[in-house]
XYZ file of C-alpha atoms in Angstrom:
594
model
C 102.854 99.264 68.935
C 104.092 96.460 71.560
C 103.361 93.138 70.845
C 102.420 90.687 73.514
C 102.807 86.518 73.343
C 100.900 84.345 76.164
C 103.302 82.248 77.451
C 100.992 78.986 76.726
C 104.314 76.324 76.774
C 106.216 77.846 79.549
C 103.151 77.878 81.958
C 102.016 74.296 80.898
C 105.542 73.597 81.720
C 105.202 74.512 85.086
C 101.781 73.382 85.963
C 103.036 69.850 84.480
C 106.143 69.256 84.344
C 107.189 70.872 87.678
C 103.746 70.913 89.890
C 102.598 68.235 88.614
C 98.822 69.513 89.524
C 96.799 66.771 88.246
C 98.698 63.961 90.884
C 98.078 65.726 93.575
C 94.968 64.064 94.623
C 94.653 65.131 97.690
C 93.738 68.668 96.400
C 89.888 68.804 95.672
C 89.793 69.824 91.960
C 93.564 69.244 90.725
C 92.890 65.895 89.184
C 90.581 67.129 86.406
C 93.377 69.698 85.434
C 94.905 67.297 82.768
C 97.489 68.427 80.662
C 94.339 68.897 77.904
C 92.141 70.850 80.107
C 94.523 73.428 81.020
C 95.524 73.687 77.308
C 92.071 74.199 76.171
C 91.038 76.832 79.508
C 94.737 78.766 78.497
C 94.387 78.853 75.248
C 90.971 80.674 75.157
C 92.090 83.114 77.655
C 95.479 83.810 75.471
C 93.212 84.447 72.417
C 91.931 87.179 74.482
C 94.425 88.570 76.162
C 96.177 89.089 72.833
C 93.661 90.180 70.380
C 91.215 91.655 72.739
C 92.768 93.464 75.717
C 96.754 93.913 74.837
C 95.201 96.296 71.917
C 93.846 98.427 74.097
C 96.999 98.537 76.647
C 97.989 101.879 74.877
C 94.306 103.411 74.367
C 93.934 103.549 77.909
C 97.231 104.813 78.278
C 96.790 107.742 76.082
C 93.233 108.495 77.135
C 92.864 107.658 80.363
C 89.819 108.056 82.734
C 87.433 110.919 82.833
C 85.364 112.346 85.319
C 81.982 113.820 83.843
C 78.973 115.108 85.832
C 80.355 112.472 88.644
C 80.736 109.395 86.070
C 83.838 107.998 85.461
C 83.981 107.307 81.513
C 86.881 104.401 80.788
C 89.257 104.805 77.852
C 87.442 104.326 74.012
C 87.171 100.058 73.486
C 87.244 99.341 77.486
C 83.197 98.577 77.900
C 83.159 96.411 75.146
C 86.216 94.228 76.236
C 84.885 94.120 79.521
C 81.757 92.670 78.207
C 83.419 89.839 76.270
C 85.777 88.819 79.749
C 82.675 89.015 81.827
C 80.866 86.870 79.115
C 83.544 84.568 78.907
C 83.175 83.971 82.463
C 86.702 84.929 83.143
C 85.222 86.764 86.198
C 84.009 83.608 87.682
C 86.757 81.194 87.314
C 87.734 80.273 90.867
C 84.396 81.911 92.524
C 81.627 79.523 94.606
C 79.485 77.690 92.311
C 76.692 78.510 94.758
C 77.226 82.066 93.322
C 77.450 81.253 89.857
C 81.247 80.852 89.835
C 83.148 77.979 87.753
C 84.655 76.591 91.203
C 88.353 76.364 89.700
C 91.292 75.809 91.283
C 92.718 79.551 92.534
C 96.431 78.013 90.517
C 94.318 78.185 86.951
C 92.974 81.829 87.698
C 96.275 82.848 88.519
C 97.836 81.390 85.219
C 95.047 83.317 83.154
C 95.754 86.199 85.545
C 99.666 86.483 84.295
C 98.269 86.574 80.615
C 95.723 89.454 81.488
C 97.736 91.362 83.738
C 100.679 91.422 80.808
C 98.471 92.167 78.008
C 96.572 95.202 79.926
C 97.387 95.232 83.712
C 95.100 98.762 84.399
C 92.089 96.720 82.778
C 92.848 93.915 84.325
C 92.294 95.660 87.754
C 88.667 96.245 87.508
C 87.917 92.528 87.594
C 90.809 91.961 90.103
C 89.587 94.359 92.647
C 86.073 93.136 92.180
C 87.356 89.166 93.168
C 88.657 90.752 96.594
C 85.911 92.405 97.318
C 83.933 89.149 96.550
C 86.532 87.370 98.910
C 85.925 89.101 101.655
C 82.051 89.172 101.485
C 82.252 85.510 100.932
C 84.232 84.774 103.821
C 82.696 87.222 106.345
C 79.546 88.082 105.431
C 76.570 86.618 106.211
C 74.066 84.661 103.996
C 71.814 87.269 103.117
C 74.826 89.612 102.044
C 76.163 86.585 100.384
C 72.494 86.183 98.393
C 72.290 89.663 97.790
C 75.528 91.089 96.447
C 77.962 88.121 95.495
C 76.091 86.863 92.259
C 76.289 89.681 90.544
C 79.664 90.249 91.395
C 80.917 86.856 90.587
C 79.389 87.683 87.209
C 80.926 91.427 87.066
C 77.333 93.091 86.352
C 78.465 95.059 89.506
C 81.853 96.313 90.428
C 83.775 95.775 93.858
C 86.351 97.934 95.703
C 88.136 97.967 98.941
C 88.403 101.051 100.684
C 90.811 101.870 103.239
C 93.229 104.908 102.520
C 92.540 108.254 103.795
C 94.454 111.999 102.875
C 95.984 111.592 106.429
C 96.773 107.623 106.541
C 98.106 104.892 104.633
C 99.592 101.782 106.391
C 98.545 102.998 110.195
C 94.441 102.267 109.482
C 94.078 102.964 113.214
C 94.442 106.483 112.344
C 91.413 106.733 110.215
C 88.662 108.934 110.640
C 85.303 107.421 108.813
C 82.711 107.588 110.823
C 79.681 104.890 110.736
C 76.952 105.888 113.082
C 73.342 103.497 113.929
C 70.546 103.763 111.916
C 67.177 103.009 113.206
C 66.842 99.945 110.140
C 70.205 98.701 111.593
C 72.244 100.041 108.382
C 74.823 102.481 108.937
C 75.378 106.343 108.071
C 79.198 106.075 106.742
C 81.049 109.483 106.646
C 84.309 110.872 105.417
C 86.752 110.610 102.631
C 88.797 107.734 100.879
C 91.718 108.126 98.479
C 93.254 105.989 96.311
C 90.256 103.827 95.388
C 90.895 101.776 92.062
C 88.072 101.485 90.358
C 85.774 103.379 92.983
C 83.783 104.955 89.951
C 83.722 103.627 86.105
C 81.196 102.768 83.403
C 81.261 99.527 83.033
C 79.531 97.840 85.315
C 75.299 98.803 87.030
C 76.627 99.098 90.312
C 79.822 98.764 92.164
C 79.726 97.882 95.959
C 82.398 99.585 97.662
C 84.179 97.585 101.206
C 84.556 100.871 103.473
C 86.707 101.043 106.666
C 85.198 103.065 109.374
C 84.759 103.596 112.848
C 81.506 102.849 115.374
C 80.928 105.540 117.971
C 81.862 103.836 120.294
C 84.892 102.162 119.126
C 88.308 101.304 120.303
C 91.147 103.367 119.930
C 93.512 101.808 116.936
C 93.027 98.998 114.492
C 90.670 97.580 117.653
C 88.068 99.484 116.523
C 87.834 99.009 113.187
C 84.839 97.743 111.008
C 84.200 96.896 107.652
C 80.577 97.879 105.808
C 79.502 97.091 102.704
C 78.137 100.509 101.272
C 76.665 100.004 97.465
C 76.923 102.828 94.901
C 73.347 101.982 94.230
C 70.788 100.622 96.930
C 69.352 97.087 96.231
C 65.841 96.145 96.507
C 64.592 92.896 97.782
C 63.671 91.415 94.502
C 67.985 91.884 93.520
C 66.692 95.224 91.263
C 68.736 98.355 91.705
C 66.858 101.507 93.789
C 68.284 104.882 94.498
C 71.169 106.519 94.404
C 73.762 105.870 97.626
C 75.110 109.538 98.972
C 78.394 108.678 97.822
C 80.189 110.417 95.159
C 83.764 110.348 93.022
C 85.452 113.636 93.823
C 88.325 113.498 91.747
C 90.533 111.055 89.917
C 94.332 110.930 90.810
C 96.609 112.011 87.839
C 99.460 109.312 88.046
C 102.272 108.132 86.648
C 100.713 105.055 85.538
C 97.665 102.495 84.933
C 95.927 105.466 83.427
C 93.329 103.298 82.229
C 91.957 102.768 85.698
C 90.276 104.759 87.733
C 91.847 106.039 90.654
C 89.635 107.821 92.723
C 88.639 110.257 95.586
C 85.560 108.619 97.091
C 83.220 110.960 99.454
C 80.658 109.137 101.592
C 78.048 111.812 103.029
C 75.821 109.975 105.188
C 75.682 107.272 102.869
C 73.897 103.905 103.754
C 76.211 100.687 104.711
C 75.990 97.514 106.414
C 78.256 95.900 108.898
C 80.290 92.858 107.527
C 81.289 90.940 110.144
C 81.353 91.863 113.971
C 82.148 95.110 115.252
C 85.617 96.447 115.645
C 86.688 93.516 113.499
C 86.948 95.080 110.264
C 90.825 94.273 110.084
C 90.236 90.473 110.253
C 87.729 90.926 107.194
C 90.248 92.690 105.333
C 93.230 90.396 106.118
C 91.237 87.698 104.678
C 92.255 88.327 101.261
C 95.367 89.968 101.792
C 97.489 86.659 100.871
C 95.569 86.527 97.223
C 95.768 90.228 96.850
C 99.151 90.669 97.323
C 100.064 87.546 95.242
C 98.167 88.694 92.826
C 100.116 92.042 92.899
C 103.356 90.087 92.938
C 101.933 88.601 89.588
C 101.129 92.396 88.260
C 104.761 92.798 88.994
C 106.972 89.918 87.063
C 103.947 89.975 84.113
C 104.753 93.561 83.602
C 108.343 92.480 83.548
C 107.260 89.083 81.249
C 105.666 91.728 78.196
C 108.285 93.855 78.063
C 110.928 91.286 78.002
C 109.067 89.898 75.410
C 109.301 93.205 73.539
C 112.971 93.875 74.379
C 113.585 90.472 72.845
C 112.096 91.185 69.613
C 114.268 94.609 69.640
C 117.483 92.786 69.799
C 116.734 90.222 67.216
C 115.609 92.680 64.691
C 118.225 96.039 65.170
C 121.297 95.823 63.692
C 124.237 97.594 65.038
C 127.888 96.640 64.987
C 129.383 93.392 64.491
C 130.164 90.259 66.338
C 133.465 90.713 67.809
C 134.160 87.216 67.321
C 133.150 87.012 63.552
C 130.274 88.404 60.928
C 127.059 86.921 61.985
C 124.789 88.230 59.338
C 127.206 89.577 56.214
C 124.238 89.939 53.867
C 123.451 92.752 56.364
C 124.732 96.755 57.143
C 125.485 95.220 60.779
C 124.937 92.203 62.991
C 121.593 92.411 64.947
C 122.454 93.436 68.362
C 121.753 90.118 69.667
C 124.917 89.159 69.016
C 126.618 91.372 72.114
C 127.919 90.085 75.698
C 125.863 92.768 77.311
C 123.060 92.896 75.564
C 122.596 89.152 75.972
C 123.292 89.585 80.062
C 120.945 92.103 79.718
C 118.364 89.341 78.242
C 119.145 86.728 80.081
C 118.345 88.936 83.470
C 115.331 89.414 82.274
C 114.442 85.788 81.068
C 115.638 84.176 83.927
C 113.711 86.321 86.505
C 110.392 86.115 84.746
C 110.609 82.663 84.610
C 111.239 82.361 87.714
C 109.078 84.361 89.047
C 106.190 82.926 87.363
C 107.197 79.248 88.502
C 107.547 80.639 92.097
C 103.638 82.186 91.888
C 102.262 79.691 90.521
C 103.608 77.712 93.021
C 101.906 80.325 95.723
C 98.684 79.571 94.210
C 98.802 76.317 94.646
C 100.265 76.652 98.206
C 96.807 78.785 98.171
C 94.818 75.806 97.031
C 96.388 73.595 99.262
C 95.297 75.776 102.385
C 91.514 76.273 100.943
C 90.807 73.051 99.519
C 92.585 70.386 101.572
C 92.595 72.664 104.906
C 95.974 71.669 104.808
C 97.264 74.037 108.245
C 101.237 73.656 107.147
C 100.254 75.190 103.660
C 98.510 77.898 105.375
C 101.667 78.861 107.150
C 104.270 78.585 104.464
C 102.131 80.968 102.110
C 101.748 83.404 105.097
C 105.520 83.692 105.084
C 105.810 83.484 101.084
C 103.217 86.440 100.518
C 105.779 89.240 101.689
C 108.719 87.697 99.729
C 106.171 86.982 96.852
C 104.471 90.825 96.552
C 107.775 92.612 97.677
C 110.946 90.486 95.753
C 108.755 89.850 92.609
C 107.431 94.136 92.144
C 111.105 95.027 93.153
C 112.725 93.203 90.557
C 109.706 92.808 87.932
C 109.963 96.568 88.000
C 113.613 96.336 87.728
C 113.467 94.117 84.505
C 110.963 96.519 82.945
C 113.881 99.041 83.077
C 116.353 96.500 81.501
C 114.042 95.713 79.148
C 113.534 99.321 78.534
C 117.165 99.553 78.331
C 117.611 97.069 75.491
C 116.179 99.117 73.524
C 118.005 102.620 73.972
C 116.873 105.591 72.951
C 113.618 103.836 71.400
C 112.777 102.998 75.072
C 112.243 106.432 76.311
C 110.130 107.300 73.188
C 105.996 106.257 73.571
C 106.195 104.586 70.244
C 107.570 101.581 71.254
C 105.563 101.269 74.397
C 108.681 99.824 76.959
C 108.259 103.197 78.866
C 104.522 102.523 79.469
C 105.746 99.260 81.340
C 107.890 100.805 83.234
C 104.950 103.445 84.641
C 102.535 100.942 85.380
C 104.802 98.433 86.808
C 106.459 101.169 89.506
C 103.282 101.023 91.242
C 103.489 97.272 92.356
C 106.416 98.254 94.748
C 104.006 100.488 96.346
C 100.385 99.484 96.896
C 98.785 96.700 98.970
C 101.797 97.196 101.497
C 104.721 98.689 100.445
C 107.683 96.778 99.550
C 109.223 98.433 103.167
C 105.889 96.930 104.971
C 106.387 93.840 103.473
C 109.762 93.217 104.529
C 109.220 94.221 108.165
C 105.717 91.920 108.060
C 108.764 89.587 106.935
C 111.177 90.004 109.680
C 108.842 91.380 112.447
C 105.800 89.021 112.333
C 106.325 85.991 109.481
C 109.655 84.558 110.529
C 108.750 84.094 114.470
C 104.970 82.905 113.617
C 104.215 79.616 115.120
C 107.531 79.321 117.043
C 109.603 79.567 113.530
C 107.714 76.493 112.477
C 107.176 77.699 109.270
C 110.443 78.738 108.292
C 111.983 75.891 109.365
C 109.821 74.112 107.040
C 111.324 76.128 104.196
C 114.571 74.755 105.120
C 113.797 71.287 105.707
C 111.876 71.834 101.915
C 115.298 72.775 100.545
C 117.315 70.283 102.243
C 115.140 67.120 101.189
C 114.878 68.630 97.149
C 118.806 68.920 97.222
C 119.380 65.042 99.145
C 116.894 63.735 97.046
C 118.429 64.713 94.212
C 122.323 64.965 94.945
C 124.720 62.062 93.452
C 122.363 61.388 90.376
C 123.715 63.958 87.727
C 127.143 65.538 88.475
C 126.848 68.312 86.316
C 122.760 69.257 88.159
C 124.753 68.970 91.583
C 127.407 71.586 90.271
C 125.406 73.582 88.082
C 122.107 73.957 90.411
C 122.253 71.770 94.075
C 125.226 73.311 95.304
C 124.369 77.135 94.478
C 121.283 76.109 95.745
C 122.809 75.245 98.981
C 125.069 77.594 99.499
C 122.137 80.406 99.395
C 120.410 78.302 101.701
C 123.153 78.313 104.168
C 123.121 82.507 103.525
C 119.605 82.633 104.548
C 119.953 80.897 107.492
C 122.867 82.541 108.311
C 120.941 85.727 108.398
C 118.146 84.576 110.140
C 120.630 83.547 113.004
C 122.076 86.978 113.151
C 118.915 88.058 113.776
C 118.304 86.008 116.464
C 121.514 86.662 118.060
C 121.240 90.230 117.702
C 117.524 91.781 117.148
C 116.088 91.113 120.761
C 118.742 93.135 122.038
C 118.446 96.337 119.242
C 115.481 95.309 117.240
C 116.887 97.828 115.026
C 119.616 95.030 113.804
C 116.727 93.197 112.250
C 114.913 96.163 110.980
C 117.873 97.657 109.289
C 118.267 94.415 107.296
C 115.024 93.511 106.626
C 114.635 94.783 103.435
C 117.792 92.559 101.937
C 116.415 89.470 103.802
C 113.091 89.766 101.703
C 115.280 90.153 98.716
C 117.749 87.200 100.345
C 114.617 85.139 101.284
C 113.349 85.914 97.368
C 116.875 84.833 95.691
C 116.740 81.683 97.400
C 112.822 80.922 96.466
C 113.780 81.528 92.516
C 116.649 79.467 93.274
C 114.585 76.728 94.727
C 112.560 77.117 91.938
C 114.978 76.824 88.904
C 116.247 73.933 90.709
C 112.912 72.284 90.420
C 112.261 73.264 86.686
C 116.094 72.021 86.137
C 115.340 69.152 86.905
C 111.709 68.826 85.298
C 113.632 69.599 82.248
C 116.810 66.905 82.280
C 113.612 64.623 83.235
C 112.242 65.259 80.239
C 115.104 65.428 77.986
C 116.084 61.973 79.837
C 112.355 60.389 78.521
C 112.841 61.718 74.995
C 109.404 63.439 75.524
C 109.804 65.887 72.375
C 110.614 69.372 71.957
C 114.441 69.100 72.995
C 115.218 73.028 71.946
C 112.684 73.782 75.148
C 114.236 71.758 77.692
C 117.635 72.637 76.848
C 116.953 76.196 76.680
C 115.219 75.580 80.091
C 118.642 74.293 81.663
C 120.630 76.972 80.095
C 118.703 79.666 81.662
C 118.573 78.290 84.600
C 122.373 77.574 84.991
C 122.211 81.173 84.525
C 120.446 82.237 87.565
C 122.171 79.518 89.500
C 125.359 81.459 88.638
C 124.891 85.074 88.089
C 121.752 86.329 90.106
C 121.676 83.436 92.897
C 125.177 84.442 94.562
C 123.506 87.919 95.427
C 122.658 86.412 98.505
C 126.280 86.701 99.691
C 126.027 90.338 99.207
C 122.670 90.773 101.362
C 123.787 88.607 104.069
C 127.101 90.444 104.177
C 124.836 94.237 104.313
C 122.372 92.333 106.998
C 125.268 91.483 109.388
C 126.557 95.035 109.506
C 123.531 96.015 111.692
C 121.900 98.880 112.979
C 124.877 101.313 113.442
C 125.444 102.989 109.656
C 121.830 102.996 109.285
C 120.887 104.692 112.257
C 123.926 106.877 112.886
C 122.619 110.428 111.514
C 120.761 112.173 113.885
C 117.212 112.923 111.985
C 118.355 116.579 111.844
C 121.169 115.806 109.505
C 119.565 114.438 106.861
């Protein structure tokens, strides 16, 4: 059985030490998160995440979701868990108070998010794909949808998808083929088929109002002429009681290689009652609205995937004893030294240590980028997390998928067996590469649309970020300008580079900038995490410099950050030097010779 550890100190840390949330003022609602608030909201949510829903990580692994007389039944232990989050009012952390949410900063529900994603990430999606759904209703809807549907789903009483996939389209929408024809009551007849719908049918909730992409009559050709309807599994009346039965049905469940404990569904709408959300032909900018939260919060799926089996790996190495220290006996009462104790077993550790937290310092740092936008209507936020969200959702799956398999690794043979429950991580993380965008569609959103936005401005502003942290900072400590500035740096002058090749040479072949988009995300990612263990560097020899306690935390913070700084950071070198051979290798086979 896995074991799984919130990581209360190390995300304290960061929303403390190195955000330093409750001085920012100027963001409505960050100067009641005192050190003791967070503590006491965290805390509570660890409690569950690690006696309630990491539990049942392998139940609904084993069991999965089944389809019975068109009800989807969860996995044995789900309902009842879901009943103690939704009583909790986990749902309702960051959601309007109007609509009976807690009004919480969007930084705090991503910190709980982390814990429940590691503990039981396919659980955790029901709730998660209910809070987009409630996003985009809240921001595009109007107030009568807003009375009508958002309480309850605030509360998660009812359910919420997002519907967009069909058999013969993924990323081009325009291609889709839902129809939504006029009714006389000014509803909507939606027809056709969805795929792919998380949570589209389950148990555990009295109704679950599906967000359905489809086309008017009379519509556009392309993503012009798409619309977004709100079409509820079960009609509501106007008193808020549920009436009939929607003509919608689940016609299948996917069988997948992981999150079996959600439901992943085939959704048929046969005439079945919607309403328009929005205007007409607008349905992308409705669904766009939430895309920067979703696909943070799938980045987050991705590195806390990576966090819990890390954790597990860890636990592994201390306890298995194999060989001995080459440079002396480390445990002689013992058959063998625990394997700990080996060069490549600790590189293999330290990979994984110094990614996750860096990953999680660079989220949480989204979030409050997130925040910022929302709550201050700060415009230059807004920007810099539109260019973060690729690099966020597409560097973070990438590699938190990558450090399930080294943590799977650390444990050898034991890894590919179920018992131990590293190979489960690895399933249910290798999906975070691929929906909400995959990591290929993020890195061309990267290179294509973020980068050029607003004349560059916002890129630019990453630099200038990096350049004022590093001459603020320089000539204090000679050791932090060795160990961290100057790495820092030279990555930053890599990134650059690479955007200037791009410049120089995609208007001519946009295929040079294409070709290499895919290791500037990953560049553009190296040199956040870098930026980020620069920051937590120095939050650390801060704290070590006030004598503020716990010395073994700080220190370890340094070491592992040193680490990054001088094994994973110079990877930028290598994507820079791939970037700047272009188009021609890529593109030289004729399709044909494939």
């Amino acid at each position: 059985m896995p074991i799984y550890t919130a990581p209360l100190k190390d995300q304290q840390f960061i929303l403390h030490d190195v955000l330093r949330i409750a001085e920012q003022a100027d963001v409505p609602g960050y100067d009641e998160l005192d050190r003791e608030t967070t503590e006491a909201i965290l805390g509570e949510a660890a409690k569950l995440a690690e006696n309630v829903l990491a539990p049942l990580n392998p139940v609904g692994d084993e069991e999965g979701c089944k389809l019975e007389n068109g009800v989807v039944r969860t996995p044995k232990g789900f309902k009842d868990a879901f009943d103690q989050v939704r009583d909790g009012g986990w749902t309702a952390l960051d959601c309007d108070p109007e609509y009976g949410g807690q009004g919480l900063p969007y930084l705090v529900s991503t910190a709980v998010g982390e814990m429940f994603s590691s503990a039981n990430m396919a659980f955790n999606m029901y709730q998660g794909l209910t809070h987009g759904a409630y996003n985009a209703i809240h921001a595009h809807g109007s107030d009568e949808q807003k009375r009508t549907y958002l309480p309850k789903m605030v509360s998660c009483e009812w359910g919420g998808t997002m519907n967009l996939t069909e058999p013969h389209c993924g990323t081009d929408l325009g291609l889709i083929r839902t129809k939504a024809v006029p009714n006389d009551d000014g509803s909507y007849a939606i027809t056709g088929q969805k795929i792919w719908i998380s949570a589209g049918e389950h148990d555990m909730c009295d109704n679950i109002i599906h967000l359905v992409l489809a086309k008017l009559p009379d519509a556009p050709e392309g993503v012009k002429g798409i619309s977004l309807f709100i079409v509820p599994k079960f009609m509501v009346n106007e008193d808020g009681s549920l009436g009939e039965r929607n003509s919608l049905s689940c016609g299948g469940l996917e069988k997948k290689m992981g999150i079996h404990g959600n439901a992943t569904c085939v959704m048929n709408y046969d005439g079945a009652r919607g309403f328009l959300v929005g205007e007409a032909h607008k349905g992308m900018r409705a669904m766009f609205t939430m895309m920067n939260e979703a696909r943070l919060g799938v980045g987050l799926q991705g590195y806390a995937q990576g966090a819990v089996a890390y954790q597990n790996a860890l636990g592994f190495a201390q306890d298995r004893l194999q060989g001995r220290d080459v440079t002396g006996v480390k445990a002689p009462e013992k058959a063998a030294d625990p394997i700990i104790v080996h060069p490549d077993v600790r590189r293999n550790l330290m990979d994984q240590k110094s990614f996750v937290e860096g990953a999680r310092a660079f989220t949480f740092w989204g979030a409050s980028l997130i925040d910022r936008s929302h709550r201050a209507h700060d415009a230059d936020a807004e920007g810099l997390i539109s260019l973060m969200t690729p690099v966020i959702k597409g560097f973070l799956t990438d590699k938190g998928f990558e450090t399930t398999v080294l943590a799977q690794q650390t444990l050898g043979g034991s890894g590919f067996t179920r018992e131990w429950g590293l190979e489960q991580f690895v399933r249910d993380a290798r999906i975070t590469m691929i929906y909400e965008g995959t990591n290929g569609i993020q890195s061309l959103d990267l290179v294509g649309r973020k980068l050029g936005q607003d004349g560059g401005k916002h890129v630019m502003a990453f630099f200038e970020m990096v350049k004022t942290f590093i001459a603020d900072h320089k000539g204090q400590d000679a050791d932090f300008d060795k160990q961290f500035l100057d790495p820092l740096k030279a990555a930053s002058k890599d990134l650059q580079a690479a955007g200037m090749y791009f410049m120089q040479n995609g208007m001519k072949n946009p295929n040079n900038a294409l070709s290499g988009s895919y290791d500037f995300m990953h560049l553009f990612g190296h040199v956040c995490l870098g930026l980020m263990w620069a920051r937590m560097g120095w939050a650390a020899r801060e704290a070590l410099a006030a004598n503020t306690g716990d010395v073994e935390f700080y220190e370890t913070k340094l070491a592992t950050g040193r680490y990054y700084m001088a094994r994973q950071l110079p990877m930028t070198g290598t994507h820079l030097a791939r970037i700047q051979t272009g188009a021609e290798t890529v593109m030289a086979l004729d399709a044909a010779n494939f």
